[in-house]
Amino acid sequence: MFCYQCEQTAKNEACTKVGVCGKQPDVAALQDLLTYALKGLGQVASEARRLGISDDEVNVFTCKALFSTLTNVNFDPQRFPPLIRKTVELRERLKRKVLDAGGSAFPEGPATFQPAEDLEGMIAQGEAHGFAPEAGENADIRSLKHTLIFGIRGIAAYAYHAEILGKKDEAVYSFIHQALDFTLKKTPSLEEAVEMVLKCGQVNLKAMELLDAAHTENYGHPVPTKVPLGHKKGKAILVSGHDLKDLEELLKQTEGKGIYVYTHGEMLPAHGYPELKKYQHFYGHYGTAWQNQQKEFAQFPGSILMTTNCIQKPKESYESNIFTAGVVGWPGVVHIDNYDFSPVIERAMELPGFTEDSNGRSVTVGFARNAILSVADKIVEAVKNGKIRHFFLVAGCDGAKPGRNYYTRFVELLPEDCVVLTLACGKFRFFDKDLGTIDGIPRLIDVGQCNDAYSAIQVAVALARAFSCDVNELPLSMVLSWYEQKAVAILLTLLSLGIKNIRLGPSLPAFLTPAVLSYLVENYNIKPISTPEDDLREILG
Ligand code: FSO
Ligand code: SF4
């Protein structure tokens, strides 16, 4: 295997024997084969579009399949052969439409490949189509092509969530297919490859906008909401991941059953949505970021539902309590299809639940774009009269590396006239800190999940308008942490918007060559984090 798509990749080079995430070589090979097959589908779908044909099933399926290859999503080898076969089946169906419309035949390769009959055969096929460098290849082009693949994996995740809630955009699907097709180009120029990578960022903004609309139209605009970190006496279900539809369905199915529903990880911001917070039994938040789940889930006295990434190998102590939904999979873990959560509910009823109330601390969520922009004049005023000196977007993913303490320390060191905007799971390193307020404006503002980067961008654009300046001229610095491919897509979005001076950590992506990195430094002044003290000094002058 050769996988280097995430931040925790072995030696910051690549996982070659087994994934640091727990991904086994068979799953890596099957994911590579699925990606190869999807390139063929992308090639045919792109040609189809040139002839005016777009197939909705192909569009939606492409996102689901790509999402299955994201870090920490699906570790179950049995789930991949059906996806690979379906890719080829849809490709052939679309090919017939292309040929009927006068299109030409496709060259030998991913557009013609046939999957082996059995799992072993497919694994062998996948091993021949991996990401490892090949002799004679241009390393920078390879780096950009891989960045593009990882970026569209991120886009696909957001587009998948949006589609589930009834939002689609042909332009997003079209680009995903175009990008898959592009990776088959033998000798694209560096300029073409850079252009595709930046376009990936633009299209991701569209995907996040779509998901924002899907969330707010279905569940209302988030409102500032206090979320208890303690628990209520009674049966309990913990919901992790990003999928609000799964959460909603579970809330409906648990109503009146004496079960309290808690959020975990990236599900925390769900408490701010009016149409979700209305459920009386939607109680509080339990635990911190994904990499602490083995310890935290072992202590949770109810059942657990994983709706997206990031799942880790379940410990024996809770493996019969955990369930997966959507694209998530772990071998041997019961998978929920078609929103029938009865196995999760039954298991929660068998388990003890919490035996007493605990009134712990609380955190406030719900400061998405609407809530922040409703007090925009107050914010502008506080900046103008010098009460707020600087904003920091300290956002992104969490992970196990000790270097991630940087972000906690960074927030701790901030002077009292600075405000922190945060989003995604990296916030769990400081989300429960009481940073107080400035003229009623909280100094720690939780914007939401990683996809709510869309909200943060809207806020930055609105502030720039209020101050009649460019976003790069605002008293705003971005100090980001990345882990997986949704973060790659978001980073590309920020670059495609021309945002400069981003600090990125805890390490830089292994899939970027020195030349690609120096291109980013020259054009965007992106830099690795150093120490919180030095970075803060440099930013605040
Ligand atoms: Fe975190 Fe995992 Fe949201 Fe990622 S839970 S690491 S960027 O999947 O998606 O922030
Ligand atoms: Fe390694 Fe990350 Fe790939 Fe897992 S997803 S195999 S940790 S690079």
XYZ file of C-alpha atoms and ligand atoms in Angstrom:
559
model
C 0.000 0.000 0.000
C 0.987 3.605 -0.431
C -1.215 6.206 1.207
C -0.185 9.732 2.106
C -3.470 11.566 1.988
C -3.673 12.673 5.620
C -1.620 14.565 8.155
C -0.730 11.570 10.301
C 0.841 9.615 7.446
C 3.813 7.517 8.570
C 7.062 9.501 8.957
C 5.292 12.334 7.155
C 6.038 10.386 3.955
C 3.488 7.607 3.403
C 1.847 4.618 5.076
C 3.263 1.625 3.243
C 2.730 -1.375 5.515
C -0.438 -0.479 7.364
C -2.158 2.863 7.928
C -1.399 4.854 11.056
C -5.210 5.238 11.032
C -5.618 1.449 11.101
C -6.298 1.049 7.371
C -5.166 -2.394 6.230
C -3.398 -3.002 2.903
C -6.425 -4.857 1.457
C -8.695 -1.864 2.102
C -6.042 0.507 0.737
C -5.884 -1.549 -2.482
C -9.670 -1.646 -2.796
C -9.896 2.123 -2.267
C -7.224 2.609 -4.927
C -9.131 0.369 -7.316
C -12.333 2.266 -6.636
C -10.500 5.532 -7.347
C -9.127 4.052 -10.579
C -12.619 2.940 -11.619
C -13.987 6.387 -10.751
C -11.415 7.974 -13.055
C -12.927 5.894 -15.848
C -16.398 7.017 -14.841
C -15.125 10.624 -14.753
C -13.711 10.243 -18.254
C -17.009 8.945 -19.641
C -19.120 11.451 -17.654
C -16.992 14.354 -18.939
C -17.421 13.211 -22.529
C -21.144 12.763 -21.887
C -21.418 16.351 -20.666
C -19.734 17.598 -23.821
C -22.640 15.953 -25.630
C -25.190 17.500 -23.288
C -25.781 14.351 -21.201
C -25.660 14.372 -17.405
C -26.778 11.331 -15.422
C -28.094 12.126 -11.966
C -27.469 8.661 -10.571
C -23.863 8.810 -11.784
C -23.383 12.243 -10.176
C -24.721 11.257 -6.779
C -22.993 7.886 -6.778
C -19.605 9.409 -7.665
C -19.715 11.514 -4.477
C -20.723 8.596 -2.301
C -17.933 6.426 -3.709
C -15.279 9.137 -3.372
C -16.410 9.867 0.180
C -15.803 6.185 1.040
C -12.091 6.690 0.382
C -11.618 9.590 2.808
C -9.465 9.121 5.897
C -11.194 7.350 8.794
C -14.425 6.654 6.943
C -14.672 3.067 5.756
C -12.379 0.294 6.926
C -14.597 -2.612 5.849
C -13.224 -4.521 2.807
C -16.650 -6.026 2.093
C -18.149 -2.632 1.369
C -15.837 -1.850 -1.574
C -16.537 -4.556 -4.208
C -20.187 -3.451 -4.616
C -19.003 0.146 -5.060
C -16.400 -0.888 -7.644
C -18.919 -3.006 -9.595
C -21.510 -0.252 -9.474
C -18.950 2.272 -10.810
C -18.318 0.026 -13.813
C -22.023 -0.670 -14.334
C -22.848 3.058 -14.350
C -19.860 3.764 -16.605
C -21.084 1.232 -19.158
C -24.620 2.613 -19.056
C -23.337 6.130 -19.622
C -20.976 4.952 -22.332
C -23.900 3.560 -24.301
C -25.618 6.959 -24.088
C -22.420 8.648 -25.300
C -22.050 6.292 -28.224
C -25.740 6.688 -29.145
C -25.250 10.462 -29.178
C -22.378 10.130 -31.635
C -19.477 10.153 -29.168
C -16.335 8.208 -29.894
C -15.060 5.026 -28.234
C -12.853 5.290 -25.145
C -9.209 4.257 -24.951
C -8.069 1.167 -23.024
C -7.652 1.930 -19.328
C -9.970 2.964 -16.508
C -12.809 3.566 -18.971
C -12.676 -0.056 -20.139
C -11.374 -1.933 -17.092
C -13.391 -4.846 -15.718
C -13.208 -5.773 -12.031
C -12.051 -9.258 -11.049
C -14.678 -11.748 -9.947
C -13.626 -12.030 -6.333
C -12.212 -9.935 -3.507
C -8.643 -11.289 -3.832
C -8.647 -10.515 -7.550
C -9.820 -6.965 -6.916
C -7.177 -6.432 -4.239
C -4.502 -7.551 -6.751
C -5.946 -5.160 -9.348
C -5.938 -2.326 -6.816
C -2.293 -2.931 -5.962
C -1.433 -2.161 -9.576
C -3.221 1.203 -9.510
C -1.974 2.875 -6.351
C -0.563 6.290 -5.520
C 3.107 5.278 -5.248
C 5.519 7.305 -7.407
C 6.276 5.747 -10.763
C 9.582 5.880 -12.596
C 9.824 8.645 -15.160
C 6.860 10.581 -13.760
C 7.078 14.348 -13.227
C 6.931 14.591 -9.421
C 5.334 18.058 -9.374
C 2.570 17.070 -11.764
C 1.958 13.951 -9.706
C 1.839 16.067 -6.556
C -0.733 18.416 -8.092
C -2.819 15.549 -9.473
C -2.881 13.907 -6.059
C -3.752 17.213 -4.387
C -6.621 17.418 -6.848
C -7.827 13.899 -6.019
C -7.670 14.548 -2.286
C -9.423 17.889 -2.797
C -12.324 16.351 -4.730
C -12.639 13.674 -2.052
C -13.319 16.546 0.343
C -15.780 18.198 -2.053
C -17.546 14.875 -2.541
C -18.091 14.533 1.203
C -19.825 17.912 1.383
C -21.801 17.318 -1.817
C -22.945 13.953 -0.431
C -24.271 15.530 2.780
C -25.977 18.302 0.797
C -27.642 15.862 -1.591
C -29.088 13.854 1.282
C -30.830 17.048 2.376
C -32.103 17.764 -1.134
C -29.434 20.123 -2.522
C -27.498 19.432 -5.708
C -25.436 21.472 -8.116
C -24.550 20.305 -11.582
C -21.435 22.508 -11.586
C -20.051 20.644 -8.563
C -20.664 17.218 -10.115
C -19.320 18.366 -13.441
C -16.056 19.536 -11.872
C -15.587 16.334 -9.899
C -15.829 14.317 -13.121
C -13.634 16.779 -14.973
C -10.997 16.498 -12.223
C -11.077 12.691 -12.321
C -10.679 12.860 -16.082
C -7.844 15.388 -15.738
C -5.804 13.009 -13.572
C -5.627 10.672 -16.608
C -3.946 13.313 -18.766
C -0.461 12.072 -19.525
C 1.383 15.367 -19.821
C -0.578 18.345 -18.549
C 1.463 21.492 -18.028
C 2.214 22.712 -14.513
C 0.029 25.776 -15.181
C -2.922 23.586 -16.165
C -2.477 21.435 -13.064
C -2.247 24.469 -10.754
C -5.343 25.922 -12.396
C -7.283 22.703 -11.734
C -6.181 22.639 -8.106
C -7.323 26.225 -7.545
C -10.575 25.533 -9.385
C -11.037 22.668 -6.934
C -10.975 25.255 -4.156
C -13.567 27.415 -5.928
C -15.864 24.457 -6.474
C -15.490 23.406 -2.855
C -16.796 26.834 -1.846
C -19.851 26.046 -3.957
C -20.213 22.639 -2.281
C -19.970 24.189 1.183
C -22.481 26.875 0.187
C -24.822 24.114 -0.965
C -24.442 22.300 2.333
C -24.963 25.538 4.264
C -28.226 26.023 2.351
C -29.178 22.386 2.974
C -28.600 22.759 6.709
C -30.211 26.156 7.179
C -33.221 25.470 4.938
C -33.954 22.193 6.700
C -33.056 23.107 10.260
C -33.084 26.911 10.405
C -30.161 29.274 11.000
C -28.143 28.271 14.081
C -28.791 30.443 17.127
C -26.440 30.864 20.098
C -27.196 27.892 22.333
C -25.753 26.712 25.623
C -24.841 23.047 25.489
C -24.325 21.122 28.739
C -21.163 19.043 28.949
C -22.736 17.002 31.739
C -25.468 14.359 31.456
C -28.972 13.462 32.547
C -29.972 10.356 34.460
C -31.381 7.926 31.910
C -30.662 5.838 28.824
C -28.253 7.424 26.385
C -27.241 7.498 22.712
C -24.155 9.286 21.450
C -24.085 10.578 17.860
C -20.786 11.429 16.206
C -19.826 12.737 12.769
C -21.270 15.461 10.564
C -24.572 14.105 9.214
C -27.490 16.170 10.555
C -30.077 14.062 8.732
C -28.982 10.927 10.592
C -29.215 12.866 13.848
C -32.674 14.202 13.002
C -34.019 10.756 12.128
C -32.581 9.313 15.312
C -34.147 12.128 17.357
C -37.536 11.372 15.795
C -37.199 7.660 16.463
C -36.140 8.118 20.098
C -38.828 10.651 21.039
C -40.805 9.604 24.116
C -38.615 6.574 24.783
C -36.817 7.934 27.847
C -33.515 8.133 25.965
C -31.318 11.245 25.959
C -29.307 11.940 22.829
C -25.819 13.432 23.133
C -23.467 14.767 20.488
C -19.852 13.794 20.058
C -17.083 15.461 18.042
C -18.199 17.369 14.960
C -21.885 16.868 15.845
C -21.647 19.475 18.639
C -22.832 22.437 16.473
C -26.088 20.542 15.767
C -27.395 21.882 19.098
C -27.642 25.370 17.578
C -30.178 24.469 14.840
C -33.785 25.393 15.815
C -35.300 22.335 14.141
C -32.972 19.996 16.040
C -32.776 21.767 19.387
C -36.574 21.628 19.665
C -36.326 17.966 20.705
C -36.470 17.903 24.505
C -34.382 14.730 24.731
C -31.545 16.206 22.632
C -29.528 16.961 25.724
C -25.813 17.711 25.693
C -22.339 17.007 24.408
C -20.063 14.208 25.510
C -16.326 13.877 24.965
C -13.851 15.748 22.822
C -12.249 15.191 19.413
C -12.174 11.987 17.347
C -8.733 10.759 18.390
C -9.886 10.392 22.006
C -12.834 8.154 21.141
C -11.385 4.830 22.254
C -11.063 6.118 25.800
C -14.266 8.160 25.811
C -16.541 5.621 24.109
C -15.408 2.915 26.554
C -16.886 5.037 29.347
C -20.149 5.950 27.615
C -23.001 3.939 29.152
C -25.184 3.839 26.035
C -25.045 3.087 22.307
C -22.968 5.077 19.838
C -23.702 6.053 16.229
C -20.929 7.053 13.806
C -22.419 9.048 10.932
C -19.220 10.057 9.062
C -15.515 10.231 9.732
C -13.645 9.831 12.007
C -14.024 6.236 13.281
C -11.214 4.347 14.989
C -10.914 0.618 15.747
C -13.586 -0.079 18.367
C -12.273 -1.497 21.646
C -13.731 -4.804 22.760
C -15.411 -3.064 25.692
C -17.741 -1.105 23.404
C -17.727 -2.946 20.069
C -21.277 -4.218 20.583
C -22.444 -0.681 21.453
C -21.200 1.071 18.322
C -23.026 1.340 14.968
C -22.180 2.926 11.630
C -24.390 4.759 9.125
C -24.002 6.301 5.668
C -20.594 5.701 4.118
C -18.928 4.724 7.402
C -17.834 1.146 7.943
C -15.814 -1.028 10.273
C -15.598 -4.809 9.797
C -18.023 -6.578 12.128
C -19.763 -3.373 13.285
C -23.521 -3.327 12.578
C -24.314 -0.918 9.739
C -27.589 0.999 9.686
C -29.285 1.288 6.304
C -32.288 3.378 5.337
C -32.431 5.322 8.596
C -33.831 2.426 10.613
C -32.087 3.067 13.913
C -33.939 0.365 15.894
C -30.734 -1.656 16.575
C -29.108 1.487 18.070
C -32.194 2.169 20.185
C -32.512 -1.449 21.343
C -28.884 -1.494 22.411
C -29.302 1.791 24.302
C -32.256 0.272 26.184
C -30.142 -2.764 27.168
C -27.282 -0.635 28.450
C -27.433 1.062 31.870
C -27.364 4.679 30.698
C -26.350 7.364 33.173
C -27.421 6.526 36.727
C -27.485 10.119 37.943
C -27.532 13.698 36.696
C -24.295 15.593 36.451
C -24.405 19.335 36.132
C -21.059 20.001 34.563
C -19.916 22.996 32.617
C -21.422 24.121 29.355
C -20.246 25.596 26.061
C -22.039 27.922 23.662
C -22.462 27.013 20.000
C -24.496 28.468 17.148
C -22.446 31.427 15.980
C -22.761 30.701 12.286
C -22.897 33.538 9.747
C -26.432 34.686 10.578
C -25.805 35.014 14.301
C -22.476 36.797 13.835
C -23.672 39.113 11.111
C -26.689 40.122 13.197
C -24.214 41.851 15.534
C -21.872 43.010 12.759
C -22.311 46.699 13.619
C -21.315 46.000 17.227
C -18.227 44.156 16.003
C -17.280 46.933 13.585
C -17.780 49.482 16.363
C -15.572 47.512 18.787
C -12.811 47.358 16.172
C -13.112 51.055 15.366
C -12.923 52.137 18.997
C -9.933 49.867 19.596
C -11.647 47.425 21.939
C -11.013 44.552 19.531
C -7.478 44.573 18.180
C -7.411 41.396 16.137
C -9.430 38.347 15.112
C -7.919 34.893 14.846
C -9.516 32.028 12.981
C -8.028 29.118 14.905
C -9.684 26.282 13.087
C -9.403 22.889 11.480
C -8.961 19.324 12.546
C -7.651 17.693 15.650
C -5.387 14.662 15.759
C -3.119 12.697 18.023
C 0.208 14.465 17.409
C 1.653 16.230 20.465
C 2.527 19.225 18.236
C -1.192 20.043 18.195
C -0.797 21.513 21.686
C 0.356 24.554 19.739
C -3.285 25.504 19.141
C -4.263 25.295 22.827
C -1.282 27.360 23.840
C -1.898 29.845 21.046
C -5.427 30.534 22.300
C -4.228 30.732 25.908
C -1.632 33.334 24.970
C -3.984 35.677 23.149
C -4.196 39.177 24.642
C -7.579 40.177 26.027
C -8.401 42.470 23.135
C -8.332 39.577 20.645
C -11.235 37.397 19.508
C -11.031 33.744 18.406
C -13.301 32.338 15.741
C -13.166 28.569 15.573
C -14.691 25.633 13.703
C -14.232 21.885 13.126
C -12.873 19.394 15.623
C -9.575 21.186 16.349
C -11.557 23.424 18.729
C -11.845 20.663 21.323
C -8.408 21.661 22.531
C -9.881 24.922 23.893
C -13.671 24.856 23.346
C -14.538 24.876 27.052
C -12.302 27.796 28.004
C -14.065 30.843 29.386
C -12.492 33.712 27.487
C -15.143 36.229 28.513
C -16.607 38.954 26.289
C -15.720 42.321 24.769
C -18.715 44.683 24.837
C -21.010 41.671 24.908
C -19.195 39.959 22.015
C -17.842 36.543 23.097
C -14.063 36.228 22.746
C -14.445 32.581 21.723
C -16.900 32.145 18.861
C -17.761 28.626 17.682
C -18.845 28.923 14.053
C -19.614 25.212 13.625
C -18.422 22.127 11.760
C -15.563 22.109 9.236
C -18.017 22.799 6.390
C -19.091 25.947 8.247
C -15.825 27.399 6.988
C -18.365 28.751 4.494
C -19.873 30.827 7.317
C -16.452 32.057 8.420
C -15.688 33.130 4.851
C -18.999 35.005 4.612
C -18.225 36.786 7.883
C -14.755 37.770 6.656
C -16.173 39.044 3.363
C -18.849 41.065 5.195
C -16.266 42.595 7.547
C -14.049 43.490 4.610
C -17.023 45.233 3.037
C -17.792 47.092 6.278
C -14.201 48.322 6.492
C -13.989 48.937 2.714
C -10.874 46.815 2.440
C -9.637 43.514 1.081
C -9.997 40.387 3.275
C -6.195 40.271 3.494
C -6.186 43.776 4.982
C -8.577 42.910 7.825
C -7.232 42.555 11.355
C -7.764 38.808 10.897
C -5.235 35.968 10.856
C -5.862 32.325 10.037
C -4.050 29.733 12.084
C -5.208 26.407 10.742
C -4.759 22.752 11.574
C -5.396 20.089 8.987
C -5.870 16.357 9.128
C -7.880 14.910 6.285
C -9.158 15.668 2.788
C -12.040 17.964 3.678
C -9.416 20.194 5.223
C -7.425 19.964 1.974
C -10.488 21.146 0.040
C -11.076 24.025 2.492
C -7.456 25.108 2.283
C -7.708 25.163 -1.516
C -10.873 27.278 -1.166
C -9.038 29.845 0.946
C -6.183 29.975 -1.564
C -8.568 30.258 -4.500
C -10.111 33.287 -2.753
C -6.668 34.870 -2.673
C -6.302 34.631 1.107
C -2.703 35.087 2.156
C -0.509 34.533 5.212
C -2.276 31.376 6.409
C -0.348 29.490 9.083
C -0.739 25.744 8.705
C 0.162 22.851 10.972
C 0.989 20.720 12.710
C 2.981 19.532 9.659
C 2.708 20.261 5.961
C 1.104 17.761 3.548
C 3.488 14.978 2.493
C 1.951 14.981 -0.987
C 3.261 18.468 -1.801
C 6.663 18.517 -3.471
C 9.160 21.261 -2.565
C 8.414 23.026 -5.857
C 4.654 23.019 -5.279
C 5.209 24.236 -1.719
C 7.434 27.068 -2.832
C 4.788 28.060 -5.387
C 2.314 28.338 -2.491
C 4.767 30.297 -0.374
C 5.593 32.707 -3.178
C 2.012 33.332 -4.192
C 0.142 33.046 -0.908
C 2.783 33.418 1.742
C 1.424 30.289 3.417
C 3.716 29.181 6.226
C 4.111 26.351 8.685
C 3.315 27.117 12.322
C 6.401 27.757 14.484
C 5.869 28.363 18.206
C 2.742 30.074 19.537
C 4.871 32.799 21.108
C 6.799 33.594 17.911
C 3.763 33.420 15.653
C 1.721 35.650 17.895
C 4.534 38.167 18.168
C 4.923 38.225 14.410
C 1.195 38.637 13.752
C 0.514 41.306 16.340
C 3.763 43.099 15.689
Fe -12.555 16.637 12.280
Fe -12.547 14.155 11.305
Fe -14.679 17.961 10.423
Fe -12.471 16.121 9.540
S -13.949 14.988 12.730
S -11.052 15.600 11.176
S -11.760 17.984 8.701
O -13.227 14.434 9.690
O -14.218 16.702 9.203
O -13.177 18.378 11.582
Fe -1.917 6.639 6.490
Fe -3.607 8.692 6.614
Fe -3.669 7.018 4.557
Fe -4.524 6.252 6.967
S -5.432 7.809 5.622
S -3.267 5.078 5.568
S -3.038 7.311 8.268
S -2.021 8.399 5.097
